[in-house]
């Protein structure tokens, strides 16, 4: 078939003796994608006098793919698109006596719509949304997250989270998952029905302590906020709810390079 041809002349030779109706749609698409315009133009021109030959669908589908790739190539001329920027992802947190709960959205502010992750689907000849690839790392004294590339307003971003927790955690009993949430309010119009979030559950190494903040450094960075309304959902210990929040811990002292605090 056309896939085996490496030049326009080889493609002409292969199809010279074929009736137009015998030229497969897949071969038409291959010819368009390889830029063999004169050959395809000859086929299309001849098809107007042969009712049994119709190349409209494969030509439109393939040229749409070519145009999409060309438009993407033009975007790469812009350094702000070609070189993705790291963005601190908006994160909310809550806790109970034994765990800390995080939810991260792919945006720099929680009130803004999350980023969409897209890929070009050659089969359907259009750009389609996909779930992001996410890497999460959890150790006793560090939590980090990094997303795959997302495109927002003709720029590309990686969404990241990285921090030293207020106190040590047990990574063997901690976990994370990618969640799909229903968009609400203005996000409903911007992103459609659903957005992605990463939910992380961290096991406290020292259960029973009420953390005064999420991170070892004070105060928490502005992209971290409280998961308002969910403390009671996660807490089953009435005594814990009444405990005073600690403002120092071994990790916070270490972060501040203070051995006695």
Short mmCIF file of C-alpha atoms in Angstrom, two decimals:
data_model
loop_
_atom_site.label_atom_id
_atom_site.label_comp_id
_atom_site.label_asym_id
_atom_site.label_seq_id
_atom_site.Cartn_x
_atom_site.Cartn_y
_atom_site.Cartn_z
CA UNK A 1 0.00 0.00 0.00
CA UNK A 2 0.88 3.68 0.10
CA UNK A 3 2.68 3.28 3.43
CA UNK A 4 5.48 1.36 1.68
CA UNK A 5 6.15 4.28 -0.70
CA UNK A 6 8.93 6.67 0.22
CA UNK A 7 8.59 9.21 -2.62
CA UNK A 8 5.89 10.89 -4.65
CA UNK A 9 7.06 9.10 -7.80
CA UNK A 10 6.78 5.70 -6.11
CA UNK A 11 3.23 6.57 -5.05
CA UNK A 12 2.36 7.62 -8.62
CA UNK A 13 3.72 4.35 -9.99
CA UNK A 14 1.84 2.29 -7.41
CA UNK A 15 -1.54 3.87 -8.20
CA UNK A 16 -1.15 4.63 -11.93
CA UNK A 17 -3.12 1.59 -13.11
CA UNK A 18 -5.73 1.65 -10.33
CA UNK A 19 -9.28 2.78 -10.90
CA UNK A 20 -10.14 5.76 -8.69
CA UNK A 21 -12.73 3.70 -6.82
CA UNK A 22 -9.98 1.20 -5.89
CA UNK A 23 -7.78 3.79 -4.16
CA UNK A 24 -8.27 3.19 -0.43
CA UNK A 25 -9.21 6.07 1.86
CA UNK A 26 -6.24 5.16 4.07
CA UNK A 27 -3.89 5.63 1.08
CA UNK A 28 -5.41 9.05 0.39
CA UNK A 29 -4.74 10.08 3.98
CA UNK A 30 -1.14 8.82 3.82
CA UNK A 31 -0.57 10.85 0.64
CA UNK A 32 -1.95 14.02 2.25
CA UNK A 33 0.03 13.55 5.47
CA UNK A 34 3.24 13.06 3.48
CA UNK A 35 2.63 16.23 1.48
CA UNK A 36 2.13 14.59 -1.91
CA UNK A 37 -0.31 17.33 -2.91
CA UNK A 38 -0.03 17.03 -6.72
CA UNK A 39 -0.98 13.34 -6.59
CA UNK A 40 -3.96 13.90 -4.32
CA UNK A 41 -5.08 16.89 -6.40
CA UNK A 42 -5.09 14.67 -9.50
CA UNK A 43 -7.23 12.08 -7.72
CA UNK A 44 -9.69 14.66 -6.40
CA UNK A 45 -9.95 16.39 -9.78
CA UNK A 46 -10.65 13.10 -11.56
CA UNK A 47 -13.16 12.02 -8.91
CA UNK A 48 -15.55 14.82 -9.91
CA UNK A 49 -16.37 12.85 -13.07
CA UNK A 50 -16.53 9.45 -11.34
CA UNK A 51 -19.59 9.10 -9.08
CA UNK A 52 -18.10 5.97 -7.50
CA UNK A 53 -15.02 7.82 -6.24
CA UNK A 54 -15.41 10.14 -3.27
CA UNK A 55 -12.26 11.37 -1.53
CA UNK A 56 -13.93 14.11 0.51
CA UNK A 57 -13.78 12.43 3.92
CA UNK A 58 -10.15 11.21 3.89
CA UNK A 59 -8.89 14.48 2.40
CA UNK A 60 -10.72 16.62 4.98
CA UNK A 61 -9.64 14.38 7.84
CA UNK A 62 -5.97 14.34 6.80
CA UNK A 63 -5.76 18.06 6.04
CA UNK A 64 -7.27 18.78 9.45
CA UNK A 65 -4.45 16.77 11.02
CA UNK A 66 -1.85 18.60 8.92
CA UNK A 67 -3.30 21.97 9.90
CA UNK A 68 -3.37 21.02 13.57
CA UNK A 69 0.28 19.98 13.49
CA UNK A 70 1.24 23.14 11.59
CA UNK A 71 -0.57 25.34 14.11
CA UNK A 72 1.20 23.52 16.93
CA UNK A 73 4.57 24.03 15.25
CA UNK A 74 3.91 27.78 15.06
CA UNK A 75 3.23 27.81 18.81
CA UNK A 76 6.71 26.41 19.43
CA UNK A 77 8.20 29.61 17.99
CA UNK A 78 7.01 31.33 21.17
CA UNK A 79 9.54 30.63 23.97
CA UNK A 80 6.80 30.89 26.61
CA UNK A 81 5.16 27.87 24.94
CA UNK A 82 8.33 25.97 24.01
CA UNK A 83 9.77 26.12 27.55
CA UNK A 84 7.16 24.98 30.11
CA UNK A 85 7.02 26.93 33.35
CA UNK A 86 6.63 25.36 36.78
CA UNK A 87 3.57 26.56 38.68
CA UNK A 88 2.90 25.95 42.37
CA UNK A 89 -0.40 24.07 42.34
CA UNK A 90 -3.20 25.21 44.65
CA UNK A 91 -3.59 22.77 47.55
CA UNK A 92 -6.04 22.47 50.43
CA UNK A 93 -5.48 20.41 53.58
CA UNK A 94 -7.31 19.05 56.59
CA UNK A 95 -6.40 16.69 59.43
CA UNK A 96 -7.62 14.33 62.11
CA UNK A 97 -5.72 12.71 64.96
CA UNK A 98 -3.92 10.21 62.71
CA UNK A 99 -3.82 11.63 59.17
CA UNK A 100 -3.34 14.74 57.08
CA UNK A 101 -5.47 15.03 53.93
CA UNK A 102 -4.48 17.02 50.84
CA UNK A 103 -6.28 17.86 47.65
CA UNK A 104 -4.37 19.53 44.82
CA UNK A 105 -5.88 21.21 41.78
CA UNK A 106 -3.95 22.02 38.58
CA UNK A 107 -4.17 25.80 38.89
CA UNK A 108 -2.29 28.46 40.86
CA UNK A 109 -5.42 29.66 42.70
CA UNK A 110 -8.14 27.43 44.06
CA UNK A 111 -10.90 29.74 42.81
CA UNK A 112 -9.69 29.43 39.20
CA UNK A 113 -10.50 26.61 36.79
CA UNK A 114 -8.03 23.75 36.74
CA UNK A 115 -5.84 23.26 33.67
CA UNK A 116 -6.89 20.88 30.93
CA UNK A 117 -4.60 18.16 29.65
CA UNK A 118 -5.00 17.45 25.93
CA UNK A 119 -3.66 15.30 23.13
CA UNK A 120 -4.30 15.12 19.42
CA UNK A 121 -6.38 12.06 18.49
CA UNK A 122 -5.40 11.14 14.92
CA UNK A 123 -8.22 8.60 14.66
CA UNK A 124 -10.85 11.26 15.33
CA UNK A 125 -8.75 14.09 13.87
CA UNK A 126 -9.28 16.38 16.84
CA UNK A 127 -7.80 17.41 20.17
CA UNK A 128 -9.32 15.50 23.09
CA UNK A 129 -9.00 15.91 26.88
CA UNK A 130 -7.04 13.28 28.80
CA UNK A 131 -6.22 12.52 32.41
CA UNK A 132 -2.90 14.05 33.51
CA UNK A 133 0.13 11.93 34.31
CA UNK A 134 1.12 12.64 37.89
CA UNK A 135 4.20 11.67 39.88
CA UNK A 136 3.89 11.78 43.67
CA UNK A 137 6.77 11.20 46.08
CA UNK A 138 6.23 10.75 49.83
CA UNK A 139 9.00 10.27 52.36
CA UNK A 140 9.17 10.76 56.12
CA UNK A 141 10.11 14.42 55.78
CA UNK A 142 9.12 15.46 52.26
CA UNK A 143 6.10 15.45 49.95
CA UNK A 144 6.28 16.34 46.26
CA UNK A 145 4.00 16.18 43.23
CA UNK A 146 4.56 16.95 39.57
CA UNK A 147 2.09 16.84 36.70
CA UNK A 148 2.58 16.24 33.02
CA UNK A 149 2.45 19.29 30.73
CA UNK A 150 -0.77 21.26 30.50
CA UNK A 151 -1.62 24.00 28.03
CA UNK A 152 -3.31 27.15 29.32
CA UNK A 153 -3.83 30.24 27.13
CA UNK A 154 -1.21 29.12 24.60
CA UNK A 155 1.40 28.47 27.28
CA UNK A 156 2.61 25.20 28.74
CA UNK A 157 2.97 24.48 32.44
CA UNK A 158 4.06 21.80 34.86
CA UNK A 159 2.09 21.88 38.10
CA UNK A 160 4.16 21.08 41.18
CA UNK A 161 3.84 20.78 44.93
CA UNK A 162 6.88 20.35 47.16
CA UNK A 163 7.17 20.86 50.90
CA UNK A 164 8.55 19.61 54.20
CA UNK A 165 5.55 18.65 56.37
CA UNK A 166 5.07 20.21 59.80
CA UNK A 167 5.94 16.91 61.47
CA UNK A 168 7.19 13.53 60.32
CA UNK A 169 4.89 11.21 58.41
CA UNK A 170 4.88 7.46 57.79
CA UNK A 171 5.27 6.98 54.02
CA UNK A 172 4.48 3.25 54.21
CA UNK A 173 0.95 4.06 55.40
CA UNK A 174 0.42 7.07 53.12
CA UNK A 175 -1.24 7.00 49.71
CA UNK A 176 -2.52 9.15 46.85
CA UNK A 177 -5.00 8.94 43.99
CA UNK A 178 -6.17 10.96 41.00
CA UNK A 179 -9.77 12.08 41.42
CA UNK A 180 -12.22 13.46 38.87
CA UNK A 181 -14.51 16.08 40.34
CA UNK A 182 -17.60 17.77 38.96
CA UNK A 183 -16.83 21.38 38.06
CA UNK A 184 -18.97 24.03 39.68
CA UNK A 185 -19.93 27.65 38.99
CA UNK A 186 -17.78 29.42 36.40
CA UNK A 187 -15.61 26.31 36.03
CA UNK A 188 -18.62 24.49 34.62
CA UNK A 189 -18.52 26.81 31.61
CA UNK A 190 -14.75 26.84 31.28
CA UNK A 191 -13.94 23.18 31.51
CA UNK A 192 -17.10 21.24 30.93
CA UNK A 193 -18.40 18.73 33.40
CA UNK A 194 -15.31 17.49 35.27
CA UNK A 195 -11.85 18.51 36.49
CA UNK A 196 -8.95 16.51 37.92
CA UNK A 197 -7.55 16.72 41.44
CA UNK A 198 -4.88 14.75 43.29
CA UNK A 199 -5.90 13.53 46.75
CA UNK A 200 -3.14 12.55 49.17
CA UNK A 201 -3.51 10.88 52.56
CA UNK A 202 -0.50 11.24 54.88
CA UNK A 203 -0.16 9.08 57.97
CA UNK A 204 1.17 11.07 60.94
CA UNK A 205 4.25 9.39 62.46
CA UNK A 206 3.16 10.80 65.83
CA UNK A 207 -0.65 10.40 65.97
CA UNK A 208 -2.66 12.61 68.28
CA UNK A 209 -0.73 15.82 67.62
CA UNK A 210 -2.73 18.68 66.13
CA UNK A 211 -0.63 20.45 63.51
CA UNK A 212 -0.77 24.23 63.56
CA UNK A 213 0.10 24.40 59.87
CA UNK A 214 0.85 22.07 56.96
CA UNK A 215 4.51 22.90 56.38
CA UNK A 216 7.57 22.98 58.61
CA UNK A 217 8.31 26.56 57.58
CA UNK A 218 6.09 29.35 58.89
CA UNK A 219 3.79 30.56 57.57
CA UNK A 220 2.36 28.17 54.97
CA UNK A 221 2.94 29.44 51.39
CA UNK A 222 -0.05 31.23 49.86
CA UNK A 223 -0.93 28.36 47.49
CA UNK A 224 -1.76 26.21 50.55
CA UNK A 225 -5.15 26.71 52.20
CA UNK A 226 -7.39 24.93 54.68
CA UNK A 227 -9.90 22.40 53.44
CA UNK A 228 -12.75 24.35 54.97
CA UNK A 229 -15.65 22.25 56.20
CA UNK A 230 -13.84 18.94 55.94
CA UNK A 231 -12.08 18.82 59.33
CA UNK A 232 -15.27 17.49 60.92
CA UNK A 233 -15.74 14.99 58.10
CA UNK A 234 -12.33 13.45 58.71
CA UNK A 235 -12.28 13.72 62.51
CA UNK A 236 -13.80 11.03 64.70
CA UNK A 237 -12.03 12.09 67.91
CA UNK A 238 -13.85 14.76 69.87
CA UNK A 239 -10.88 15.25 72.22
CA UNK A 240 -8.58 15.91 69.27
CA UNK A 241 -10.84 18.70 68.05
CA UNK A 242 -10.34 20.49 71.37
CA UNK A 243 -6.54 20.21 71.43
CA UNK A 244 -4.40 23.27 70.98
CA UNK A 245 -2.54 23.36 67.69
CA UNK A 246 1.22 22.92 67.92
CA UNK A 247 3.31 25.65 66.31
CA UNK A 248 6.71 23.94 66.62
CA UNK A 249 7.90 20.41 65.92
CA UNK A 250 11.24 18.64 65.40
CA UNK A 251 10.94 19.21 61.65
CA UNK A 252 9.99 22.88 61.99
CA UNK A 253 13.01 23.45 64.26
CA UNK A 254 15.25 21.69 61.76
CA UNK A 255 13.78 23.74 58.91
CA UNK A 256 14.56 26.93 60.83
CA UNK A 257 18.07 25.62 61.75
CA UNK A 258 17.18 25.85 65.43
CA UNK A 259 18.05 22.97 67.72
CA UNK A 260 16.20 24.29 70.75
CA UNK A 261 12.76 25.76 70.12
#
